[in-house]
mmCIF file of C-alpha atoms (C1' of nucleotides) in Angstrom:
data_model
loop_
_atom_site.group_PDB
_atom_site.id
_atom_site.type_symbol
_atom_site.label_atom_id
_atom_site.label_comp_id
_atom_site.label_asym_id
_atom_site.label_seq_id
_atom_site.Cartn_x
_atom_site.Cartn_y
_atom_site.Cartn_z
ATOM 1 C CA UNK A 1 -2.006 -17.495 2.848
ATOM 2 C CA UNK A 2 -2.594 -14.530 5.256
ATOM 3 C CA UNK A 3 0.602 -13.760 5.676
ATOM 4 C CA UNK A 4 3.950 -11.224 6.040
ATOM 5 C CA UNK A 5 6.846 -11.614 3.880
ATOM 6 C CA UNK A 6 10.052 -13.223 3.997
ATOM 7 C CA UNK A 7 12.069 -9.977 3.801
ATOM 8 C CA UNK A 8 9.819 -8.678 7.181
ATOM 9 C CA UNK A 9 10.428 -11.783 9.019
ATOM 10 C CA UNK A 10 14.097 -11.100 8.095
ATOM 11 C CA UNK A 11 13.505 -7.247 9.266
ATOM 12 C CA UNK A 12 12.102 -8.623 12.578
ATOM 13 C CA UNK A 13 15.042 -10.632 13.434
ATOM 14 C CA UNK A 14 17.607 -7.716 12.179
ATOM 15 C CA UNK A 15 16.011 -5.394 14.798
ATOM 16 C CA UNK A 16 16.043 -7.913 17.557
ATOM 17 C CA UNK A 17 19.670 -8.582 16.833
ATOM 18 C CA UNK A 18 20.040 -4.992 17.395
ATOM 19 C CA UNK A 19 18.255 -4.816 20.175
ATOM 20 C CA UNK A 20 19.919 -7.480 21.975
ATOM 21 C CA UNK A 21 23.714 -5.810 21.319
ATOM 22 C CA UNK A 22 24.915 -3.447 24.192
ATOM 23 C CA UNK A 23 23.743 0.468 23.760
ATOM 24 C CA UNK A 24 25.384 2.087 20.751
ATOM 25 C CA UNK A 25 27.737 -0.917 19.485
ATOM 26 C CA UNK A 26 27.597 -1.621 15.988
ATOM 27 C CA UNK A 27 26.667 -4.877 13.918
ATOM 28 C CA UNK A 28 27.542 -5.291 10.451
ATOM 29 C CA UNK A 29 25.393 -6.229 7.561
ATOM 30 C CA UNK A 30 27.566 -9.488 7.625
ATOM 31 C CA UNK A 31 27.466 -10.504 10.678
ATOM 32 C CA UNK A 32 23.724 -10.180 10.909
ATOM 33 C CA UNK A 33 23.267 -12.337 8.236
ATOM 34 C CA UNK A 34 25.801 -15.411 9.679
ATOM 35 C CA UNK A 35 23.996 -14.816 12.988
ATOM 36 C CA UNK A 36 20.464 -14.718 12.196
ATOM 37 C CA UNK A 37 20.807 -16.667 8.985
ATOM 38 C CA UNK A 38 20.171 -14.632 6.747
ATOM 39 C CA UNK A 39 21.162 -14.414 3.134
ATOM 40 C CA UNK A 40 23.466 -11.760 3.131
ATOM 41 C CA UNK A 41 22.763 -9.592 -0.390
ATOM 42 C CA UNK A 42 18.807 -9.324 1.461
ATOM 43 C CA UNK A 43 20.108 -7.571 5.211
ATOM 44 C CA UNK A 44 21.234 -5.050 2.407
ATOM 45 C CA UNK A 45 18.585 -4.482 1.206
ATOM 46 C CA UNK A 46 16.230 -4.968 4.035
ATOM 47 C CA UNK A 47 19.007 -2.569 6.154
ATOM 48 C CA UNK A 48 18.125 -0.248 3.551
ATOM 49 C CA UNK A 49 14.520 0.200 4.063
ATOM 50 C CA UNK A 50 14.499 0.056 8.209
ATOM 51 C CA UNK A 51 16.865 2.891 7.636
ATOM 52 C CA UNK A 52 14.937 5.219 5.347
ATOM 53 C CA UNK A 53 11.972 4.378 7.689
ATOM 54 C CA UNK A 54 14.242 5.986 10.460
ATOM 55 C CA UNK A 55 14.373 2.623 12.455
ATOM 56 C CA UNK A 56 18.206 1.924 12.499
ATOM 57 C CA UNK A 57 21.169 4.108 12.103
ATOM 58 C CA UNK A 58 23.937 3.423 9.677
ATOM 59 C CA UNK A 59 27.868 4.094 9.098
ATOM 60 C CA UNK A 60 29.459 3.621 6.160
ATOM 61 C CA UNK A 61 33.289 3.295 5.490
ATOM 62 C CA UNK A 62 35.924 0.831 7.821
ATOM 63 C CA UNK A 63 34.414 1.169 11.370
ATOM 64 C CA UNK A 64 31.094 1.221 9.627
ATOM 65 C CA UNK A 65 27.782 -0.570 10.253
ATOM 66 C CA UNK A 66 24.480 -0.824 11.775
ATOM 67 C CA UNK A 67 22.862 0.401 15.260
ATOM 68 C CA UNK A 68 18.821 1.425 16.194
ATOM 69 C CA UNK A 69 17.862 4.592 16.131
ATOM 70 C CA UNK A 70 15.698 4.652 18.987
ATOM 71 C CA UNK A 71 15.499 2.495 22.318
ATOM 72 C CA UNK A 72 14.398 -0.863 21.772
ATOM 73 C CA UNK A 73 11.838 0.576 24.369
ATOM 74 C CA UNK A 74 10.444 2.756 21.426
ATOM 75 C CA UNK A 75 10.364 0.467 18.584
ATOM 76 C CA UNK A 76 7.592 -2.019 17.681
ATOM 77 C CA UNK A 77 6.449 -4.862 15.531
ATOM 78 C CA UNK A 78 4.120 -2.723 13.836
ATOM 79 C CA UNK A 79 6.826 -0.043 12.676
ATOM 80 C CA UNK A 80 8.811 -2.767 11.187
ATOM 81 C CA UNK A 81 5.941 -4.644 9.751
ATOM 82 C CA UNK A 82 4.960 -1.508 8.295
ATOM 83 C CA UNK A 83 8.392 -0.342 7.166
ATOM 84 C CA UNK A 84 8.663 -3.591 5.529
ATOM 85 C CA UNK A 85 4.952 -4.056 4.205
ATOM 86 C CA UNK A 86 3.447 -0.912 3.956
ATOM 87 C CA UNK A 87 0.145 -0.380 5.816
ATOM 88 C CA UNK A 88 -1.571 -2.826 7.194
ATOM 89 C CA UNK A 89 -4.313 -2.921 5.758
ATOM 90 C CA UNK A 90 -6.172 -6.156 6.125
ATOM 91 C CA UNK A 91 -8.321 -5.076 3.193
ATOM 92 C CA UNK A 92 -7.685 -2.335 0.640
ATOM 93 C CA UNK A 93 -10.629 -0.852 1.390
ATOM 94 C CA UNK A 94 -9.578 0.295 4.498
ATOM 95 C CA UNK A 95 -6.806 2.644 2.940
ATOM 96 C CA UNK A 96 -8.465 3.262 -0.098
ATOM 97 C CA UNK A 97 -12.162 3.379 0.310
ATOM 98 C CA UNK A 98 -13.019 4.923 -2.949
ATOM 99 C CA UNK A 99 -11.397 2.132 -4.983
ATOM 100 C CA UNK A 100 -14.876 -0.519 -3.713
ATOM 101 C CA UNK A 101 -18.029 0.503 -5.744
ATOM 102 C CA UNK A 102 -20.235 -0.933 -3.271
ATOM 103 C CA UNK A 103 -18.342 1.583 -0.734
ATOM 104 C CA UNK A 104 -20.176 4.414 1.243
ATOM 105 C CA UNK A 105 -22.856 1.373 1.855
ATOM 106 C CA UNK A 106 -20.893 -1.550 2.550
ATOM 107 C CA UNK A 107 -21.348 -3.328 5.452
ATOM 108 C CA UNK A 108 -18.636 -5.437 5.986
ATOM 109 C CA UNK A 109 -16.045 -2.360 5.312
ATOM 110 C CA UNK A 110 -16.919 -1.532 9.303
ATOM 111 C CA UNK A 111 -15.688 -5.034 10.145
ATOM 112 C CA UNK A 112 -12.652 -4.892 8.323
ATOM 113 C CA UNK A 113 -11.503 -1.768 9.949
ATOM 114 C CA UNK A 114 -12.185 -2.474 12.971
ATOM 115 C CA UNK A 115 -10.403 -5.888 12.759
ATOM 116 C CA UNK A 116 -7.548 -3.888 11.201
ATOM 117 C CA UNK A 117 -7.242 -1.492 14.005
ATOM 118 C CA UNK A 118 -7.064 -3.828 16.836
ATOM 119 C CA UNK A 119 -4.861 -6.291 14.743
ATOM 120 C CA UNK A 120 -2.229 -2.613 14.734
ATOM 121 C CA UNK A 121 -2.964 -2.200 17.993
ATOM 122 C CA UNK A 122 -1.494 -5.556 19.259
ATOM 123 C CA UNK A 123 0.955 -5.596 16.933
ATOM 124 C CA UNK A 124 1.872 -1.923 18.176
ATOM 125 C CA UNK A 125 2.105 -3.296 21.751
ATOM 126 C CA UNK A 126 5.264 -5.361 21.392
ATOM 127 C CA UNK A 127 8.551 -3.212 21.953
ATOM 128 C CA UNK A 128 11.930 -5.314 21.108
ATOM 129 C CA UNK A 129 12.767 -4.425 24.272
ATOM 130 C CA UNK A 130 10.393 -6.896 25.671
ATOM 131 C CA UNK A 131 11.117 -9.329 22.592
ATOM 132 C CA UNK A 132 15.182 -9.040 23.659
ATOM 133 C CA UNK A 133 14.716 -9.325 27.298
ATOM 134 C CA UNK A 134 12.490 -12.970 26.828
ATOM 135 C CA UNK A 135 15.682 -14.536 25.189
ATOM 136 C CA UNK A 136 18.371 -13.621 27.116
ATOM 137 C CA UNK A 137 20.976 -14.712 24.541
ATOM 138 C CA UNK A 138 23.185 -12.752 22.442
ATOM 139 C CA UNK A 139 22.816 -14.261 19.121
ATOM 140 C CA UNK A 140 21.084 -17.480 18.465
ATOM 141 C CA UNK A 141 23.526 -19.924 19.443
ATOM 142 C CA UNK A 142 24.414 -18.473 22.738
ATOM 143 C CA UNK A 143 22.728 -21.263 24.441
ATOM 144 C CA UNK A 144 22.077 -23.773 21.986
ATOM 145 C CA UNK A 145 24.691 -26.439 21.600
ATOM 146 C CA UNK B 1 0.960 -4.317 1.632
ATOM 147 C CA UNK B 2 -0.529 -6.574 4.346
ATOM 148 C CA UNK B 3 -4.208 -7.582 3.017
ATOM 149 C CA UNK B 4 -6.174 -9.888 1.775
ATOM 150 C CA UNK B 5 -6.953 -10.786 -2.049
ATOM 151 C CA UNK B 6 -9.103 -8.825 -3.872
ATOM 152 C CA UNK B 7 -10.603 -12.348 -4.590
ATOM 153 C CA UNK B 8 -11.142 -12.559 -0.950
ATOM 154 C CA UNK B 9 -13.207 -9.457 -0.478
ATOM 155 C CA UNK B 10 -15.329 -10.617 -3.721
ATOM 156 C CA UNK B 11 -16.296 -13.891 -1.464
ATOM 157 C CA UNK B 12 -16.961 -11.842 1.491
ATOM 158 C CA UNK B 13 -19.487 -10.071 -1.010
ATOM 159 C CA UNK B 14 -20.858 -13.106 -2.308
ATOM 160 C CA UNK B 15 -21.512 -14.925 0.891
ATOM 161 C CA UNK B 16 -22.907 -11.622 2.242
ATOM 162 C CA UNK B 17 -25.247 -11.202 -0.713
ATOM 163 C CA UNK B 18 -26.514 -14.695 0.095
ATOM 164 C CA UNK B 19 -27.475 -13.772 3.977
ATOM 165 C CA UNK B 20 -29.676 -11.531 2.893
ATOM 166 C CA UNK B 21 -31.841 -13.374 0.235
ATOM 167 C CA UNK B 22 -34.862 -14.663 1.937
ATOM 168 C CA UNK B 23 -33.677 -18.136 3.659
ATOM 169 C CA UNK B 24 -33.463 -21.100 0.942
ATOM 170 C CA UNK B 25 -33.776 -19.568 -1.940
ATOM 171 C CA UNK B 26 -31.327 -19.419 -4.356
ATOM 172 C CA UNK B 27 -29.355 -16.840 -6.107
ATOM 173 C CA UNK B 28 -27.132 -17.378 -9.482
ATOM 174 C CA UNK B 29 -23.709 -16.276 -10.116
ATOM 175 C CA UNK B 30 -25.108 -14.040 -12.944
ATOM 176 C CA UNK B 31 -26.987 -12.466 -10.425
ATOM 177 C CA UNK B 32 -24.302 -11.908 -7.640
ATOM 178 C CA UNK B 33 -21.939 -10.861 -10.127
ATOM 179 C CA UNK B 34 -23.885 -7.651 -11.691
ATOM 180 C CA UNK B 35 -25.602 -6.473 -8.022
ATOM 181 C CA UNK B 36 -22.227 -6.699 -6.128
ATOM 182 C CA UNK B 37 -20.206 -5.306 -8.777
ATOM 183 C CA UNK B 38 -17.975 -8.454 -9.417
ATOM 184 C CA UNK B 39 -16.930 -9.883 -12.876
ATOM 185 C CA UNK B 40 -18.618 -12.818 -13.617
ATOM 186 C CA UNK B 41 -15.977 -15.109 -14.092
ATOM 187 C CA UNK B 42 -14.708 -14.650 -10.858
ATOM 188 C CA UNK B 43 -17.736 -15.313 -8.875
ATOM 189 C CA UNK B 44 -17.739 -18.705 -10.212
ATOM 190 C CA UNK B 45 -14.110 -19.630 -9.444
ATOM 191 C CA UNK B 46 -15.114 -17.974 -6.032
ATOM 192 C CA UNK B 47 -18.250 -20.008 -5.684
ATOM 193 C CA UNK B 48 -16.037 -23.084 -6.368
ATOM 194 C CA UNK B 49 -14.259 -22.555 -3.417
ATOM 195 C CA UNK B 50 -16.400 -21.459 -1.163
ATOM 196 C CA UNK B 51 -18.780 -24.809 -2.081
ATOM 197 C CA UNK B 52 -15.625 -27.113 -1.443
ATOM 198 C CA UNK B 53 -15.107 -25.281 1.640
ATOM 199 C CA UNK B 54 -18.823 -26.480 2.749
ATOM 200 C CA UNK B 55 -19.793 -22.909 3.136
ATOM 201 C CA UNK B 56 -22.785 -23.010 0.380
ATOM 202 C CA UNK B 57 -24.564 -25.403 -1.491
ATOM 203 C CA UNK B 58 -24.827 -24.997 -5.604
ATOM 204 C CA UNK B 59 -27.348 -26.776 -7.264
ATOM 205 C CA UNK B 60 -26.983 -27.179 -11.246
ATOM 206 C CA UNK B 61 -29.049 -26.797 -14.114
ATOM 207 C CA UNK B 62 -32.357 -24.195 -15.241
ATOM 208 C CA UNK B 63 -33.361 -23.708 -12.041
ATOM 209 C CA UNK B 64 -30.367 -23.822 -10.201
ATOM 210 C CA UNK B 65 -28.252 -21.437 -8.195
ATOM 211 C CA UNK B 66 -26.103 -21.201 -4.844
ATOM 212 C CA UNK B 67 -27.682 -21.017 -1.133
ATOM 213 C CA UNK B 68 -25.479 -20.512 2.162
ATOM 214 C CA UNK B 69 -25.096 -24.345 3.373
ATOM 215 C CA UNK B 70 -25.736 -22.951 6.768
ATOM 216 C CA UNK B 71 -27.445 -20.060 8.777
ATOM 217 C CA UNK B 72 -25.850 -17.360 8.212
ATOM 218 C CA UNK B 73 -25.575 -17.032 12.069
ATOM 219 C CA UNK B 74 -23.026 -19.722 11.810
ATOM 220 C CA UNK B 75 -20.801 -17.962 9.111
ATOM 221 C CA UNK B 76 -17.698 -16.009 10.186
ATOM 222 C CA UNK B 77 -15.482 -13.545 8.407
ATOM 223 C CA UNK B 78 -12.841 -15.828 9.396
ATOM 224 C CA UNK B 79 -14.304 -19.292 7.502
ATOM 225 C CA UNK B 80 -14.553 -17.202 4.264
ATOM 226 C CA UNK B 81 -11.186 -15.741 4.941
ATOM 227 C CA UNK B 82 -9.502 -19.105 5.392
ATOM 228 C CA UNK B 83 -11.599 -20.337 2.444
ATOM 229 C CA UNK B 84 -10.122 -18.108 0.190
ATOM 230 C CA UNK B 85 -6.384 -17.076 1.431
ATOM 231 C CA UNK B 86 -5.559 -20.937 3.420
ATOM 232 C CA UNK B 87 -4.389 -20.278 6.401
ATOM 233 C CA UNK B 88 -4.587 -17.330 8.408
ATOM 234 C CA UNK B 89 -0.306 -17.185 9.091
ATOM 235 C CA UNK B 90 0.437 -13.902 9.691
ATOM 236 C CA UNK B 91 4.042 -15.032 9.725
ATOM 237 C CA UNK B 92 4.767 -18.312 8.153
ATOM 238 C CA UNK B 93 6.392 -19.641 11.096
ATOM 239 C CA UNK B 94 3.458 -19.812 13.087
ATOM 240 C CA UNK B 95 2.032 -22.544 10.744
ATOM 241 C CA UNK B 96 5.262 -24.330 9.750
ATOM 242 C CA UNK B 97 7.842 -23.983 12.744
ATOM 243 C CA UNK B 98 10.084 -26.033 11.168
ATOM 244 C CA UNK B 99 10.937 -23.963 8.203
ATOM 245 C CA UNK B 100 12.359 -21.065 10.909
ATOM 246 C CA UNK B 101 16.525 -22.151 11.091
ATOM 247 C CA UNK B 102 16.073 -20.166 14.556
ATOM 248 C CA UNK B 103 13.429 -22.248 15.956
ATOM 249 C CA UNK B 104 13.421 -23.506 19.015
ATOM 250 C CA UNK B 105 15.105 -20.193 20.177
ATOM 251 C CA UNK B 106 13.371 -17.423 18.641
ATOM 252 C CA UNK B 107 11.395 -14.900 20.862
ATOM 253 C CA UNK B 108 9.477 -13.284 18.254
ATOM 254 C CA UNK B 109 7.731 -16.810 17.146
ATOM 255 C CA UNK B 110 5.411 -16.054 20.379
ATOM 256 C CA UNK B 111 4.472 -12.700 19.469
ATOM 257 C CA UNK B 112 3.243 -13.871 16.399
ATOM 258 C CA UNK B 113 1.546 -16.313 17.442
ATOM 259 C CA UNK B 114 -0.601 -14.654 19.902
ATOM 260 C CA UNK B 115 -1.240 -11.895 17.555
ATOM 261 C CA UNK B 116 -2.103 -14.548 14.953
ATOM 262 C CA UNK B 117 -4.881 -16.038 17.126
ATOM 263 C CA UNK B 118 -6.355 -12.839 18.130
ATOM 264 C CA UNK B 119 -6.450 -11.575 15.065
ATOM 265 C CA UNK B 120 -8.215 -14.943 13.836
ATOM 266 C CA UNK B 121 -10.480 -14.770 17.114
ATOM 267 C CA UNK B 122 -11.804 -11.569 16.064
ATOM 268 C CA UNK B 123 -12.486 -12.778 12.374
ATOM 269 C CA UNK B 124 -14.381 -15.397 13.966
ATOM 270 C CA UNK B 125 -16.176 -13.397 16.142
ATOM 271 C CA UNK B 126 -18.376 -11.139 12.824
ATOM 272 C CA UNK B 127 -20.881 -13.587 11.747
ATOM 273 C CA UNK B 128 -22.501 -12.859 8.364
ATOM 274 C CA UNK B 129 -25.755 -12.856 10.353
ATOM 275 C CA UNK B 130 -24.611 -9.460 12.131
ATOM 276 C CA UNK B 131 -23.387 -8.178 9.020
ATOM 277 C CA UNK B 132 -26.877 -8.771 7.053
ATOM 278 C CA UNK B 133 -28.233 -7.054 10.014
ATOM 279 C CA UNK B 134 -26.364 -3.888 9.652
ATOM 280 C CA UNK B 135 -27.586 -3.086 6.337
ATOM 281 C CA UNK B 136 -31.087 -3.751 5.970
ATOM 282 C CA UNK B 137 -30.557 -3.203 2.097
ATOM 283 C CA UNK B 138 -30.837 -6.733 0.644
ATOM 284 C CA UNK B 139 -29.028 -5.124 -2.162
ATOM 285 C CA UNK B 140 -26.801 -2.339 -2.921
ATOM 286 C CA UNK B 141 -29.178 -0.261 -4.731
ATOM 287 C CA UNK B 142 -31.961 -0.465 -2.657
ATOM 288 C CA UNK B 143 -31.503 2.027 -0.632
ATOM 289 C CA UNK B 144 -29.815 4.658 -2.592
ATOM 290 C CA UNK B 145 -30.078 6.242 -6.064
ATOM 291 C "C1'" DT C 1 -36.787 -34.658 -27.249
ATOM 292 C "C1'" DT C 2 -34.852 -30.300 -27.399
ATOM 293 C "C1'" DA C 3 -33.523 -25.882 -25.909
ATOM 294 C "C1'" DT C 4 -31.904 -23.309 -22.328
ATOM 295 C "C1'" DA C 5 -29.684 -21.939 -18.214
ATOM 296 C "C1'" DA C 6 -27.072 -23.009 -14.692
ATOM 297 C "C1'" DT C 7 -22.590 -24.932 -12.343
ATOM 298 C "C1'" DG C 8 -17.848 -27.803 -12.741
ATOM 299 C "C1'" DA C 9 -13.433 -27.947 -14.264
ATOM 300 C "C1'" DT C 10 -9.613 -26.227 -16.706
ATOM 301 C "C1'" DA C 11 -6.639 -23.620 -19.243
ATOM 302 C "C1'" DC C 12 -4.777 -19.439 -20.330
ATOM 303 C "C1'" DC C 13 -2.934 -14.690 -20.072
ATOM 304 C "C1'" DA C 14 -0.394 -10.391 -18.765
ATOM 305 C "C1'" DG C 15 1.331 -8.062 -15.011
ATOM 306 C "C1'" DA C 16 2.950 -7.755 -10.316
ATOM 307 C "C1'" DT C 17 5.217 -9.636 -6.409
ATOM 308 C "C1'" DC C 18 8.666 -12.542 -4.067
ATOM 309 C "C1'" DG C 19 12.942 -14.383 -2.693
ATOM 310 C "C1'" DG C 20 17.303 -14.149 -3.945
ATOM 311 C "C1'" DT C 21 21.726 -12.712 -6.491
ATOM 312 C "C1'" DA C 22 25.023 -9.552 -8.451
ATOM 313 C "C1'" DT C 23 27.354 -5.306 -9.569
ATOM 314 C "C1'" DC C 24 29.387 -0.943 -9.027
ATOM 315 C "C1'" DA C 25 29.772 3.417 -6.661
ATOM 316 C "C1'" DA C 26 30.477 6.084 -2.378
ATOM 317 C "C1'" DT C 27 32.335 6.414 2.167
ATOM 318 C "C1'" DC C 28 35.416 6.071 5.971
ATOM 319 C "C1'" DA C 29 39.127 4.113 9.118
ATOM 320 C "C1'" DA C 30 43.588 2.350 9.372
ATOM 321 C "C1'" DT D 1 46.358 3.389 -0.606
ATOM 322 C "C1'" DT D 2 43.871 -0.401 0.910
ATOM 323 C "C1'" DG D 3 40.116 -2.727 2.609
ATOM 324 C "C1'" DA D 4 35.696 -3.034 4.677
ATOM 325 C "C1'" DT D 5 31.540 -1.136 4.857
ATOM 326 C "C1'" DT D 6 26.859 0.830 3.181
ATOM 327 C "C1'" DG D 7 23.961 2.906 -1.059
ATOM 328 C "C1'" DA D 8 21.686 2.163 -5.130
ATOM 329 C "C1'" DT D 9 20.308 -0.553 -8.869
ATOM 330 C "C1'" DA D 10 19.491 -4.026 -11.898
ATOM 331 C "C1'" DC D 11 18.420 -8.514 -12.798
ATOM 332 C "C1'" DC D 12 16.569 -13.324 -12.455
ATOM 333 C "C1'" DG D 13 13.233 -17.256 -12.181
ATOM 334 C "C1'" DA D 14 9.205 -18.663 -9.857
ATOM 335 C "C1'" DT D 15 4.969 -17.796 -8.066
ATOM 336 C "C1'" DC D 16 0.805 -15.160 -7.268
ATOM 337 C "C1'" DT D 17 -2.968 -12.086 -8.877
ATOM 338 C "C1'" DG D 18 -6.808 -10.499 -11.252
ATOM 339 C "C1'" DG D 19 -9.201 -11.492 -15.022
ATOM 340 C "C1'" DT D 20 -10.865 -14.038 -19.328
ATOM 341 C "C1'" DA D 21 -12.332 -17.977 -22.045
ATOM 342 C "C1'" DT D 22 -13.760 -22.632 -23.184
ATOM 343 C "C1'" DC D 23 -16.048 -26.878 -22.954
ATOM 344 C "C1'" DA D 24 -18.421 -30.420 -20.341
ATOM 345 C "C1'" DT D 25 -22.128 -31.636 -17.125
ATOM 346 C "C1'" DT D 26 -26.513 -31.190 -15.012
ATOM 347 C "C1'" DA D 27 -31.295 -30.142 -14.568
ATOM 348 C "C1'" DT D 28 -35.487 -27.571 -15.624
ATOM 349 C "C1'" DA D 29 -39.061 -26.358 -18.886
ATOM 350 C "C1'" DA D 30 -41.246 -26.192 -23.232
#
DNA sequence: TTATAATGATACCAGATCGGTATCAATCAA
DNA sequence: TTGATTGATACCGATCTGGTATCATTATAA
């Protein structure tokens, strides 16, 4: 299956939790996990990754935890998904071109490319700003119930 | 990384291959396997799949060999994709909304599903006719050396 | 009839990835 | 000092990946 990972599904809804808390406040690692349901030894690790890619901004110690970087404004699907991932590639080929034998003459390797670019593109164009402002809840159960 | 199987691109080769023989006749795995640079083993698991999937036609025995089951006008990136990988997900939620404990609620299920269907709308859109078209070569080595 | 060449169907393998868990150190506020 | 937090690893079983190998089945051609 053509598909992300768990862990950047996980990422996804980390940053929207984010997103969705008032300017500057804090979550912890724990609470994003009861809240988003996920398990809670992964937002480590997964808090660990959006942070070396410069997404989200973390405290250690008693008054520690976890807050975006950036504006929810400034930060997209694709920066997670690629934080997460690595590139998106589609096909290898399109990152590393010398590793196809068939390359300099392959035909298809324009298809995949351009596929790939659009397929950034659109995954570029959603901010978590827009993705917080469509549900206008809190946290998950906000509403529900 | 976010890509395909390697086994994927080797079908994508195959079924290319295929477009540009001269229309019913047949090519052998043997064949396929040396001109597009694939080992030989694989292109028969590959052809296995893509023959269940309808998309060519094997024939057994001295003379046989593999055709395209239709004109390669009616062949899309995305059939061989699909063929190969399953579903074209891009998240798993987008396939089975149930497995998502956020369901109902979550905002980012939308985004990926409208990504998800352009990105399989423009797989659908490169036919291996246009692709055969591109290079005239009707085999890697044709042209160059 | 026999030999040969092709696909069909499995089974197997080593290595990588995936989803998840656990542990211990470092940091900081109270 | 205590407790709550993140940082950094290490580990686990299960699955996937890329590739190889084997034997049966089918059909042509000599």
């Amino acid at each position: 299956m053509l598909t992300i990972s768990r862990e950047t599904d996980y990422a996804a809804r980390v940053i929207l939790h984010l997103a969705l808390q008032p300017t500057g406040s804090r979550s912890t690692a724990r609470q994003i996990a009861e809240l988003r349901i996920i398990p809670r030894a992964l937002v480590r690790r997964i808090v660990t990754r959006l942070a070396t890619a410069g997404l989200i901004t973390t405290a250690r110690g008693g008054d520690g935890g976890i807050t975006l970087a950036r504006p929810p404004t400034e930060i997209t699907l694709l920066e997670v998904v690629e934080a997460l991932e690595g590139p998106v590639a589609l096909n290898i080929c399109t990152v590393e071109p010398n590793i196809c034998p068939l390359m300099p003459a392959c035909t298809v390797h324009e298809a995949w490319v351009d596929i790939r670019d659009t397929l950034r593109a659109n995954l570029a164009r959603i901010t978590f700003a827009a993705l917080a402002q469509k549900g206008g809840a809190s946290s998950p159960d906000t509403t529900a119930r």
